[in-house]
Amino acid sequence: MMEEILKQLQNGTLSVAEAKDQLAPYENLGFAKVDHHRKKRQGFPEIIYGEGKSAEQITAIMEAIKAKGNDILVTRMNQEKAEAVLKQHPELIYNDVAQILYWKQQTETVQKTNGYIAIVCAGTSDLRVAEEAAVTAEVLGSKVHRIYDVGVAGIHRLFDNLEEIQQATVSVVVAGMEGALPSVVGGLVSHPVIAVPTSVGYGANFGGISALLSMLNSCASGISVVNIDNGFGGAYNAVVIDRLANKE
Amino acid sequence: MMEEILKQLQNGTLSVAEAKDQLAPYENLGFAKVDHHRKKRQGFPEIIYGEGKSAEQITAIMEAIKAKGNDILVTRMNQEKAEAVLKQHPELIYNDVAQILYWKQQTETVQKTNGYIAIVCAGTSDLRVAEEAAVTAEVLGSKVHRIYDVGVAGIHRLFDNLEEIQQATVSVVVAGMEGALPSVVGGLVSHPVIAVPTSVGYGANFGGISALLSMLNSCASGISVVNIDNGFGGAYNAVVIDRLANKE
Amino acid sequence: MMEEILKQLQNGTLSVAEAKDQLAPYENLGFAKVDHHRKKRQGFPEIIYGEGKSAEQITAIMEAIKAKGNDILVTRMNQEKAEAVLKQHPELIYNDVAQILYWKQQTETVQKTNGYIAIVCAGTSDLRVAEEAAVTAEVLGSKVHRIYDVGVAGIHRLFDNLEEIQQATVSVVVAGMEGALPSVVGGLVSHPVIAVPTSVGYGANFGGISALLSMLNSCASGISVVNIDNGFGGAYNAVVIDRLANKE
Amino acid sequence: MMEEILKQLQNGTLSVAEAKDQLAPYENLGFAKVDHHRKKRQGFPEIIYGEGKSAEQITAIMEAIKAKGNDILVTRMNQEKAEAVLKQHPELIYNDVAQILYWKQQTETVQKTNGYIAIVCAGTSDLRVAEEAAVTAEVLGSKVHRIYDVGVAGIHRLFDNLEEIQQATVSVVVAGMEGALPSVVGGLVSHPVIAVPTSVGYGANFGGISALLSMLNSCASGISVVNIDNGFGGAYNAVVIDRLANKE
Amino acid sequence: MMEEILKQLQNGTLSVAEAKDQLAPYENLGFAKVDHHRKKRQGFPEIIYGEGKSAEQITAIMEAIKAKGNDILVTRMNQEKAEAVLKQHPELIYNDVAQILYWKQQTETVQKTNGYIAIVCAGTSDLRVAEEAAVTAEVLGSKVHRIYDVGVAGIHRLFDNLEEIQQATVSVVVAGMEGALPSVVGGLVSHPVIAVPTSVGYGANFGGISALLSMLNSCASGISVVNIDNGFGGAYNAVVIDRLANKE
Amino acid sequence: MMEEILKQLQNGTLSVAEAKDQLAPYENLGFAKVDHHRKKRQGFPEIIYGEGKSAEQITAIMEAIKAKGNDILVTRMNQEKAEAVLKQHPELIYNDVAQILYWKQQTETVQKTNGYIAIVCAGTSDLRVAEEAAVTAEVLGSKVHRIYDVGVAGIHRLFDNLEEIQQATVSVVVAGMEGALPSVVGGLVSHPVIAVPTSVGYGANFGGISALLSMLNSCASGISVVNIDNGFGGAYNAVVIDRLANKE
Amino acid sequence: MMEEILKQLQNGTLSVAEAKDQLAPYENLGFAKVDHHRKKRQGFPEIIYGEGKSAEQITAIMEAIKAKGNDILVTRMNQEKAEAVLKQHPELIYNDVAQILYWKQQTETVQKTNGYIAIVCAGTSDLRVAEEAAVTAEVLGSKVHRIYDVGVAGIHRLFDNLEEIQQATVSVVVAGMEGALPSVVGGLVSHPVIAVPTSVGYGANFGGISALLSMLNSCASGISVVNIDNGFGGAYNAVVIDRLANKE
Amino acid sequence: MMEEILKQLQNGTLSVAEAKDQLAPYENLGFAKVDHHRKKRQGFPEIIYGEGKSAEQITAIMEAIKAKGNDILVTRMNQEKAEAVLKQHPELIYNDVAQILYWKQQTETVQKTNGYIAIVCAGTSDLRVAEEAAVTAEVLGSKVHRIYDVGVAGIHRLFDNLEEIQQATVSVVVAGMEGALPSVVGGLVSHPVIAVPTSVGYGANFGGISALLSMLNSCASGISVVNIDNGFGGAYNAVVIDRLANKE
């Protein structure tokens, strides 16, 4: 790509300013530089991480993204900030379990197969992270099946839902405490497994380190791991894979 | 699948013994239970982790796998043990940088696209892990492009090879020290990035924890992580994705 | 007990010296104080931890124990030291996988049931620790069933051996890497599970911490944990429970 | 068991649906899958971990369990949530020191001996965890003796209560700070000791890690450990052992 | 210096009291010993760390410093305490993003070049720390350029501002999460880089340890590191270097 | 001592009950066992750690101690609980910086020298811990000199007060952040130094671990360390040494 | 710079190939990409980190660098590998304390002041790291004063050499164990202090973490830190500052 | 002291050179600055830490110390280096268990009481550290009683030796594994207890951290702690206390 831009510059097709703009396009809001190039570069527009940003900052970034005709996805968005934003932008939708605020245009991607992402979680306490993953995947354009509360302490519940998991294109497996579920799932499927450790637990759980280490040390192959409680990251990886396999 | 087997059992198509065998097939060598079911369940035959096993144990497991007509892949195999095995099985091939011993039959998979896996590494000290990834991917049937020594301290080297990385189906990015390379690559590509931290470094590197944490905390999306020095695991994940996208 | 001794002292049945001896009986070898009281107090004679002691020291302690008519059990005993001791005491038996040296008298305990201890292990690399547990339990007088290489990556191997595990009085479950096996077993049995983490693994395994944390954070009930690689400790706990349930 | 079900299926005694149900019975509440099989599989009905669940969720799960005629035990239940549940279910009992809500039917188990569980704790700050253990054990059907505030800084208090501890079937020893008490008790009794580290302390106590490491590294045999502050887990293990030794 | 004072003492130019005072001058406020010697010894008057001190204590120390004709700089000063101090000293200025309260006299240092400090930060969440650095540097007499929100996930934003960074005398680079930005900047400039890790992030970020380790393990040369969130420290180091290069 | 009691028992001078009472005397309040033996065994009556105990519990324990004619010392006592206790016991004295509540009888110990304890602290933020140490030492009967705010960043303040420190019998040196002060003091005095790390600091300070490790690794001899923020423990050790050297 | 190259490309002054070369110049040795651009970009040619590279690899990289007329600096070079390289390149110089192999051309930089770098170290065990710093600085063209064995346990040794340290342009302060020396030096000088923690020590030293944390938490201003044992990094930072202040 | 020197300087009693020498006396061996002032300042001559120093360096430092008529104490001295030094200095004595090399002149201190130091250790594996403490204390002039192998797993062995411990002036208590012994001893004596954690153990022992944390978190008062395996440090502290109490 760089080579082409350089050639166009040499040919006079592009000015120096245009060349610089094509290499580095973004919008400077002062406190933030909105990355309008991301959809071209990565396949999805910039996604807003809501934690640590004020409702005003989020609104400003969001409007800059929307003005370019892109979809909106804000994660880690608490009720209070969501409501502040919704007053000005009632067209947005808020999911309070997933803590996600979003706005989505019509049909972007064409499904060429029946593939879907399986979001699997171990216990009811992992729900918030599992829903962050599920809603993220749906907003980014994938089909999702939810298989919840199938942790290894009652493993027959997993086996009863095994075929639905096995037929998915990719699984996102969410678990806290000892984080054993991805190892068991990983040994039973032939597709990629994205493991998401959660901070659920207490004592020697250390805010999710126990589950994180379990997943990194899994004896099963085909498992990769994202950060603790990072349901969004788990889903994003799954969606990228789902696109490779199932979209036009 | 379970339901079908149960039905066949009910219909008399299967005996109880056959039903049990289909649900749980393996070969008991005494010190090990070789999992012949894995190829059906996961798409690849059982792979042997060489560390901590004797040349005799490895030979026995390997022969059991080969007797079923499966390919052989032994990782973490040092020179000495490899030579002991090669004496009896000269048909095997040993790669001493990757520490891999393997044997591969002819054409298994049909490539339906031009897709390949990019194996990217930061420095020359990460070579052993990068090669474990590259050889693993090749033995498991994928095409591989190697882009080595493109760490962030001289980032123009990365940019000069960027198009080759961007056109891959999936990248395996190997880095030690501060482990920044996957974040930079992750921000520049639209495909999945599997990050492999290495134990290369000293001092506050803590045997690879520094790179591992960097990768888990990456500000770029689309990155998932495997265990420290786990080149095999990085490749395995990439091959599974490569199959979804590029194989028949 | 203290009260009785005090009364006997008051009655003149015991002298001050005898009273002191009953409260605190041991043999002073200078470098060690051999605890002859332990069998009365804890049900088993003193067991020798071989690591960090010389063959001479071990022989001296052992002879003091044997002179009182007690059985001998030395753990963490490498080949070289074992041979040095065996030269002088050929009546001892050495198990080199378990790294245990022992000597056992005839029939001590009467089995009142068919109960046994199940020693379950995840992979062939965990064998050394599993055998330390199995041999310890046998020397201390329990019946043992070994169920090895049934880790969660190929969980059908576990299910195929499940009934043998479920019918045990108590299980010792040995696992390294992600240490998920005790959670799965713990959810399927109604008896106590003693979990033994091993240091098997690499990278973010941290010498067994990964498995240790998994076991401490298990979502299944009825699991308690001993130190990393402590096969002896796992077995000792199981034997004490086995005595309560199955011995006269 | 699996074999029997398969045979009954083959004989036509069971339908496929019945066979599946016997292998994997649970009730799907949507947000949770209640495991009605647990009593058969593990000897006790499903126990509810209250933390992180709403009063409504707890009530729903509880009613599903009770509808099957099972006892109710909810742990980590704060005053506020307990009162919300009690409004609808005044037949439940709440213990605010132990933070346990429960409901218990009449005579389930027949005591065949005088055996009991000793709940031993080091200091008054460990009371909450010790009571969680004591109440759990009582609700699960065991006899309990409480021996509190006998930490090693004033070891004569322990010795004065030693006989009561020694005559127990199994001890649960609860301690924070340096966690030395289980080692001392473990050296003085012949029965199993379940050690429960607490997070009591400050500074280099690290939320209970100090006590946890002490207990894992105990020089005394016959000690196994559960998670920090896990009074419930300590008791559950003790009750399972108590059943083996003392119940019909 | 000591030698001169000793000589003056010998010559009678100084009394013993004067000699002691020159070696150790400070003002004792009882709860604090204000170090009036610091400007002579280190080039800047004593700076007040506001956290953990009451508004009264800060006011007293501040007045002692001001009475000697020195500038005032108070860091980690929250809104509430700042307002309490401002009531009595309205001549002070408060910057609420940087959490800094200060008072500055006229022209102290003469700029002999066009040199400036580049304050570079990765994301909008790092703003507080970056501003602490920027305001500190300005109050201490340096010129500052702010280059914000140029993290590695959208690296073209960095390249677009590269020349401004490269022409600085020294850079302070602030980043949280994986902390990769200083490595990339360090490989592209020829001046010193002071790296400031921030606690921004979640999960395996561990309050900034992830970024701290990245920076300590940087593969680029010319980077040194200060404590997590220590914007003040980063700026102070930069100002000292700026003085060496650009001031008279 | 045991021997004497046994002899008196044998001689009939003591009854069994008296013998037991002399070996193990305490008062059982139900929730606590008050250790009235401690003054005889350790030289000081039982001291109450206030944190985690209710005002009622503290009052009850305190009254039991006072009833035996002993002094009262309650540490970690916040304002609110202190006031609750003071309502019923206005004869007690509360020091709110040290968070200590106490009551002290007249002349217990006779000072045979001019010895005193030096309480040295690094910064004003360490005051709370330093005062806990100072007040504890005074209540336990020692003379105390306070030398505060003499941290190593302005080391001339330390040197100006050096003689007062050097002439003490023992020093308690309190420091947070990098905890360097005890090493410097330790190299300049010939008496014992008790080092008390504090949790003062931020970022990579980890709640006092930085200072704790510094003190444990001190290159100076004659330094021993107590727990983080444990001003009481530092003082207690110093008082015991002060008694050996300076009291009759 | 980018802008200029783009303009020259547009003007026809540069071809596309030349433009690419100016943006990204390096030499591809296959196993390594030698960065010939570094001297222009960073002021020094590429420096070779010797650890983990073979003598052959080092020789090849070195020859590529020398062929461009650049100086050679190889760090972490053990005796054996150094001798292997010296056989072919006897013009190189090897310093075995510093473990550095180098080759230096004549007069590169003109000293415009009398400035120098003070290399200060705490104990004789820190010598290796201090010499790595000193030799690195000299090879990179700076004047160096060595002030060794002046640790805080005998602080009069530091004070006796204080003026030499105070008059330096920048100090590199090397210390292991508790790492207190940089804090003391930092409080006494007005120039930048680069702190280098060493792994010297034992027990709770944790391979240098104790010193590292001390330095990061220093109560003195003007201190920045490099990785454990990174004498090279400390020197490199100092040389960059020395150039700003003292070179033409 | 400073004041007196300054006065003498003023009076002409001292020259500037003499004054400087009295403030900062040491001997510069180039690689080391031997601190001849230490005996005056701290009560003992400089002690040599042998680890990481060559036999030649040790000999040179030793000879400088001996030339001033001081005693010699070298710790952490392995057999090989000791023999190298002994060849030249056969008057020295080597203790191979304690790894100490020393030379001691006649009667320095006059014992004014019967006081002694109790060196108490938990197990035979802790012997090396205990002997380092015992020999150090003897060489520094104290009387020592050794009470070994009295760990808490057989606590009657401790009680049988309790009176000998209680009558000491100060105890040094050495323990590995769970490190419980100092807490038990601390609760039974009225003198200072110096606790020395050892690295003895395995698994979750972490090279002595388990014991270290136990000792720092001890529930008993009057305990202070030195670094892991630091038998020398434990003894040094005890000797300083012993001098205060028992010497003229």
PDB file of N, CA and C in Angstrom, chain A residues 1 41-42 163 169 186-192 212 216-217 221-227 232 236-237 240-241 244, chain B residues 1 41-42 163 169 186-187 189-192 212 216-217 221-227 232 236-237 240-241 244:
ATOM      1  N   MET A   1       0.830  -1.202   0.000  1.00  0.00           N
ATOM      2  CA  MET A   1       0.000   0.000   0.000  1.00  0.00           C
ATOM      3  C   MET A   1       0.870   1.260   0.000  1.00  0.00           C
ATOM      4  N   ARG A  41      -8.329  -0.469   7.859  1.00  0.00           N
ATOM      5  CA  ARG A  41      -7.145  -1.205   8.272  1.00  0.00           C
ATOM      6  C   ARG A  41      -7.496  -2.514   8.987  1.00  0.00           C
ATOM      7  N   GLN A  42      -8.583  -2.500   9.762  1.00  0.00           N
ATOM      8  CA  GLN A  42      -8.832  -3.656  10.621  1.00  0.00           C
ATOM      9  C   GLN A  42     -10.194  -4.307  10.403  1.00  0.00           C
ATOM     10  N   GLU A 163     -23.070 -31.112  21.534  1.00  0.00           N
ATOM     11  CA  GLU A 163     -23.185 -31.051  20.070  1.00  0.00           C
ATOM     12  C   GLU A 163     -23.356 -29.615  19.583  1.00  0.00           C
ATOM     13  N   THR A 169     -18.482 -22.533  14.759  1.00  0.00           N
ATOM     14  CA  THR A 169     -17.255 -22.226  14.018  1.00  0.00           C
ATOM     15  C   THR A 169     -16.105 -21.927  14.974  1.00  0.00           C
ATOM     16  N   GLY A 186     -11.863 -27.595  25.035  1.00  0.00           N
ATOM     17  CA  GLY A 186     -10.790 -27.670  24.039  1.00  0.00           C
ATOM     18  C   GLY A 186     -10.466 -29.090  23.625  1.00  0.00           C
ATOM     19  N   GLY A 187     -10.644 -30.036  24.533  1.00  0.00           N
ATOM     20  CA  GLY A 187     -10.360 -31.425  24.202  1.00  0.00           C
ATOM     21  C   GLY A 187     -11.478 -32.095  23.428  1.00  0.00           C
ATOM     22  N   LEU A 188     -12.599 -31.400  23.260  1.00  0.00           N
ATOM     23  CA  LEU A 188     -13.776 -32.040  22.658  1.00  0.00           C
ATOM     24  C   LEU A 188     -14.215 -31.418  21.343  1.00  0.00           C
ATOM     25  N   VAL A 189     -13.553 -30.346  20.917  1.00  0.00           N
ATOM     26  CA  VAL A 189     -13.967 -29.681  19.673  1.00  0.00           C
ATOM     27  C   VAL A 189     -12.790 -29.587  18.708  1.00  0.00           C
ATOM     28  N   SER A 190     -13.102 -29.332  17.442  1.00  0.00           N
ATOM     29  CA  SER A 190     -12.044 -29.203  16.441  1.00  0.00           C
ATOM     30  C   SER A 190     -11.896 -27.769  15.935  1.00  0.00           C
ATOM     31  N   HIS A 191     -12.564 -26.823  16.556  1.00  0.00           N
ATOM     32  CA  HIS A 191     -12.474 -25.425  16.132  1.00  0.00           C
ATOM     33  C   HIS A 191     -11.697 -24.604  17.164  1.00  0.00           C
ATOM     34  N   PRO A 192     -11.376 -23.342  16.839  1.00  0.00           N
ATOM     35  CA  PRO A 192     -10.599 -22.536  17.794  1.00  0.00           C
ATOM     36  C   PRO A 192     -11.410 -22.195  19.041  1.00  0.00           C
ATOM     37  N   LEU A 212      -6.778 -17.426  34.839  1.00  0.00           N
ATOM     38  CA  LEU A 212      -5.872 -17.051  33.748  1.00  0.00           C
ATOM     39  C   LEU A 212      -4.742 -18.070  33.594  1.00  0.00           C
ATOM     40  N   LEU A 216      -3.803 -20.536  30.362  1.00  0.00           N
ATOM     41  CA  LEU A 216      -2.506 -20.472  29.679  1.00  0.00           C
ATOM     42  C   LEU A 216      -1.793 -21.816  29.715  1.00  0.00           C
ATOM     43  N   ASN A 217      -2.025 -22.599  30.774  1.00  0.00           N
ATOM     44  CA  ASN A 217      -1.345 -23.876  30.938  1.00  0.00           C
ATOM     45  C   ASN A 217      -2.192 -25.053  30.490  1.00  0.00           C
ATOM     46  N   SER A 221      -4.957 -28.591  23.180  1.00  0.00           N
ATOM     47  CA  SER A 221      -4.464 -27.705  22.131  1.00  0.00           C
ATOM     48  C   SER A 221      -5.609 -26.886  21.553  1.00  0.00           C
ATOM     49  N   GLY A 222      -5.255 -25.794  20.870  1.00  0.00           N
ATOM     50  CA  GLY A 222      -6.269 -25.023  20.175  1.00  0.00           C
ATOM     51  C   GLY A 222      -6.943 -23.978  21.035  1.00  0.00           C
ATOM     52  N   ILE A 223      -6.315 -23.642  22.156  1.00  0.00           N
ATOM     53  CA  ILE A 223      -6.886 -22.644  23.065  1.00  0.00           C
ATOM     54  C   ILE A 223      -5.969 -21.426  23.119  1.00  0.00           C
ATOM     55  N   SER A 224      -6.525 -20.225  22.912  1.00  0.00           N
ATOM     56  CA  SER A 224      -5.750 -19.027  23.184  1.00  0.00           C
ATOM     57  C   SER A 224      -6.545 -18.162  24.144  1.00  0.00           C
ATOM     58  N   VAL A 225      -5.856 -17.211  24.792  1.00  0.00           N
ATOM     59  CA  VAL A 225      -6.413 -16.579  25.978  1.00  0.00           C
ATOM     60  C   VAL A 225      -6.400 -15.063  25.822  1.00  0.00           C
ATOM     61  N   VAL A 226      -7.408 -14.393  26.384  1.00  0.00           N
ATOM     62  CA  VAL A 226      -7.394 -12.932  26.453  1.00  0.00           C
ATOM     63  C   VAL A 226      -7.359 -12.501  27.929  1.00  0.00           C
ATOM     64  N   ASN A 227      -7.336 -11.224  28.158  1.00  0.00           N
ATOM     65  CA  ASN A 227      -7.184 -10.695  29.514  1.00  0.00           C
ATOM     66  C   ASN A 227      -8.376 -11.065  30.418  1.00  0.00           C
ATOM     67  N   PHE A 232     -15.241  -8.574  25.793  1.00  0.00           N
ATOM     68  CA  PHE A 232     -15.150  -7.894  24.511  1.00  0.00           C
ATOM     69  C   PHE A 232     -14.026  -8.491  23.651  1.00  0.00           C
ATOM     70  N   TYR A 236     -14.249 -10.261  20.043  1.00  0.00           N
ATOM     71  CA  TYR A 236     -13.618  -9.637  18.873  1.00  0.00           C
ATOM     72  C   TYR A 236     -12.781 -10.671  18.113  1.00  0.00           C
ATOM     73  N   ASN A 237     -11.989 -11.429  18.838  1.00  0.00           N
ATOM     74  CA  ASN A 237     -11.198 -12.487  18.205  1.00  0.00           C
ATOM     75  C   ASN A 237     -12.092 -13.499  17.489  1.00  0.00           C
ATOM     76  N   VAL A 240     -13.560 -12.065  14.213  1.00  0.00           N
ATOM     77  CA  VAL A 240     -12.573 -12.024  13.132  1.00  0.00           C
ATOM     78  C   VAL A 240     -12.442 -13.408  12.491  1.00  0.00           C
ATOM     79  N   ILE A 241     -12.436 -14.442  13.317  1.00  0.00           N
ATOM     80  CA  ILE A 241     -12.355 -15.808  12.792  1.00  0.00           C
ATOM     81  C   ILE A 241     -13.648 -16.181  12.062  1.00  0.00           C
ATOM     82  N   LEU A 244     -13.649 -14.861   8.594  1.00  0.00           N
ATOM     83  CA  LEU A 244     -12.816 -15.645   7.684  1.00  0.00           C
ATOM     84  C   LEU A 244     -13.563 -16.865   7.170  1.00  0.00           C
TER      85      LEU A 244
ATOM     86  N   MET B   1     -23.843 -36.525  18.436  1.00  0.00           N
ATOM     87  CA  MET B   1     -23.128 -37.774  18.190  1.00  0.00           C
ATOM     88  C   MET B   1     -23.525 -38.825  19.216  1.00  0.00           C
ATOM     89  N   ARG B  41     -12.014 -36.248  16.688  1.00  0.00           N
ATOM     90  CA  ARG B  41     -12.597 -35.258  17.582  1.00  0.00           C
ATOM     91  C   ARG B  41     -12.037 -33.860  17.332  1.00  0.00           C
ATOM     92  N   GLN B  42     -10.742 -33.796  16.985  1.00  0.00           N
ATOM     93  CA  GLN B  42     -10.119 -32.477  16.934  1.00  0.00           C
ATOM     94  C   GLN B  42      -9.472 -32.132  15.593  1.00  0.00           C
ATOM     95  N   GLU B 163       3.239  -5.409   4.159  1.00  0.00           N
ATOM     96  CA  GLU B 163       2.240  -5.961   3.250  1.00  0.00           C
ATOM     97  C   GLU B 163       2.210  -7.484   3.271  1.00  0.00           C
ATOM     98  N   THR B 169      -3.512 -14.941   6.291  1.00  0.00           N
ATOM     99  CA  THR B 169      -4.821 -15.279   6.859  1.00  0.00           C
ATOM    100  C   THR B 169      -4.830 -15.086   8.361  1.00  0.00           C
ATOM    101  N   GLY B 186      -1.009  -5.948  15.684  1.00  0.00           N
ATOM    102  CA  GLY B 186      -2.458  -6.041  15.873  1.00  0.00           C
ATOM    103  C   GLY B 186      -3.194  -4.799  15.409  1.00  0.00           C
ATOM    104  N   GLY B 187      -2.541  -3.642  15.515  1.00  0.00           N
ATOM    105  CA  GLY B 187      -3.177  -2.405  15.084  1.00  0.00           C
ATOM    106  C   GLY B 187      -3.114  -2.183  13.580  1.00  0.00           C
ATOM    107  N   VAL B 189      -3.341  -4.934  11.099  1.00  0.00           N
ATOM    108  CA  VAL B 189      -3.895  -6.004  10.274  1.00  0.00           C
ATOM    109  C   VAL B 189      -5.368  -6.226  10.593  1.00  0.00           C
ATOM    110  N   SER B 190      -6.077  -6.922   9.690  1.00  0.00           N
ATOM    111  CA  SER B 190      -7.499  -7.199   9.919  1.00  0.00           C
ATOM    112  C   SER B 190      -7.740  -8.680  10.192  1.00  0.00           C
ATOM    113  N   HIS B 191      -6.700  -9.465  10.370  1.00  0.00           N
ATOM    114  CA  HIS B 191      -6.878 -10.896  10.625  1.00  0.00           C
ATOM    115  C   HIS B 191      -6.499 -11.223  12.069  1.00  0.00           C
ATOM    116  N   PRO B 192      -6.750 -12.458  12.538  1.00  0.00           N
ATOM    117  CA  PRO B 192      -6.436 -12.811  13.924  1.00  0.00           C
ATOM    118  C   PRO B 192      -4.927 -12.863  14.166  1.00  0.00           C
ATOM    119  N   LEU B 212       4.440 -11.628  28.463  1.00  0.00           N
ATOM    120  CA  LEU B 212       3.100 -12.197  28.609  1.00  0.00           C
ATOM    121  C   LEU B 212       2.097 -11.132  29.031  1.00  0.00           C
ATOM    122  N   LEU B 216      -1.280  -9.705  27.054  1.00  0.00           N
ATOM    123  CA  LEU B 216      -2.626  -9.798  27.620  1.00  0.00           C
ATOM    124  C   LEU B 216      -3.277  -8.425  27.741  1.00  0.00           C
ATOM    125  N   ASN B 217      -2.453  -7.392  27.957  1.00  0.00           N
ATOM    126  CA  ASN B 217      -2.973  -6.042  28.155  1.00  0.00           C
ATOM    127  C   ASN B 217      -2.927  -5.203  26.898  1.00  0.00           C
ATOM    128  N   SER B 221      -7.045  -4.604  19.371  1.00  0.00           N
ATOM    129  CA  SER B 221      -8.019  -5.696  19.411  1.00  0.00           C
ATOM    130  C   SER B 221      -7.565  -6.830  18.486  1.00  0.00           C
ATOM    131  N   GLY B 222      -8.140  -8.001  18.668  1.00  0.00           N
ATOM    132  CA  GLY B 222      -7.879  -9.102  17.751  1.00  0.00           C
ATOM    133  C   GLY B 222      -6.642  -9.901  18.094  1.00  0.00           C
ATOM    134  N   ILE B 223      -6.173  -9.772  19.344  1.00  0.00           N
ATOM    135  CA  ILE B 223      -4.981 -10.501  19.778  1.00  0.00           C
ATOM    136  C   ILE B 223      -5.369 -11.480  20.865  1.00  0.00           C
ATOM    137  N   SER B 224      -4.961 -12.743  20.725  1.00  0.00           N
ATOM    138  CA  SER B 224      -5.098 -13.674  21.837  1.00  0.00           C
ATOM    139  C   SER B 224      -3.742 -14.301  22.081  1.00  0.00           C
ATOM    140  N   VAL B 225      -3.565 -14.882  23.260  1.00  0.00           N
ATOM    141  CA  VAL B 225      -2.241 -15.188  23.759  1.00  0.00           C
ATOM    142  C   VAL B 225      -2.138 -16.653  24.158  1.00  0.00           C
ATOM    143  N   VAL B 226      -0.962 -17.250  23.956  1.00  0.00           N
ATOM    144  CA  VAL B 226      -0.708 -18.601  24.465  1.00  0.00           C
ATOM    145  C   VAL B 226       0.416 -18.542  25.501  1.00  0.00           C
ATOM    146  N   ASN B 227       0.765 -19.655  26.068  1.00  0.00           N
ATOM    147  CA  ASN B 227       1.751 -19.710  27.152  1.00  0.00           C
ATOM    148  C   ASN B 227       3.152 -19.251  26.687  1.00  0.00           C
ATOM    149  N   PHE B 232       4.574 -24.052  19.627  1.00  0.00           N
ATOM    150  CA  PHE B 232       3.662 -25.074  19.147  1.00  0.00           C
ATOM    151  C   PHE B 232       2.213 -24.622  19.283  1.00  0.00           C
ATOM    152  N   TYR B 236      -0.562 -24.127  16.423  1.00  0.00           N
ATOM    153  CA  TYR B 236      -1.744 -24.988  16.399  1.00  0.00           C
ATOM    154  C   TYR B 236      -3.014 -24.157  16.224  1.00  0.00           C
ATOM    155  N   ASN B 237      -3.125 -23.089  17.034  1.00  0.00           N
ATOM    156  CA  ASN B 237      -4.255 -22.185  16.899  1.00  0.00           C
ATOM    157  C   ASN B 237      -4.344 -21.599  15.492  1.00  0.00           C
ATOM    158  N   VAL B 240      -5.591 -24.188  12.915  1.00  0.00           N
ATOM    159  CA  VAL B 240      -7.030 -24.428  13.009  1.00  0.00           C
ATOM    160  C   VAL B 240      -7.794 -23.323  12.287  1.00  0.00           C
ATOM    161  N   ILE B 241      -7.341 -22.074  12.459  1.00  0.00           N
ATOM    162  CA  ILE B 241      -7.987 -20.948  11.765  1.00  0.00           C
ATOM    163  C   ILE B 241      -7.728 -21.031  10.258  1.00  0.00           C
ATOM    164  N   LEU B 244     -10.119 -23.364   8.624  1.00  0.00           N
ATOM    165  CA  LEU B 244     -11.466 -22.801   8.452  1.00  0.00           C
ATOM    166  C   LEU B 244     -11.535 -21.934   7.208  1.00  0.00           C
TER     167      LEU B 244
END
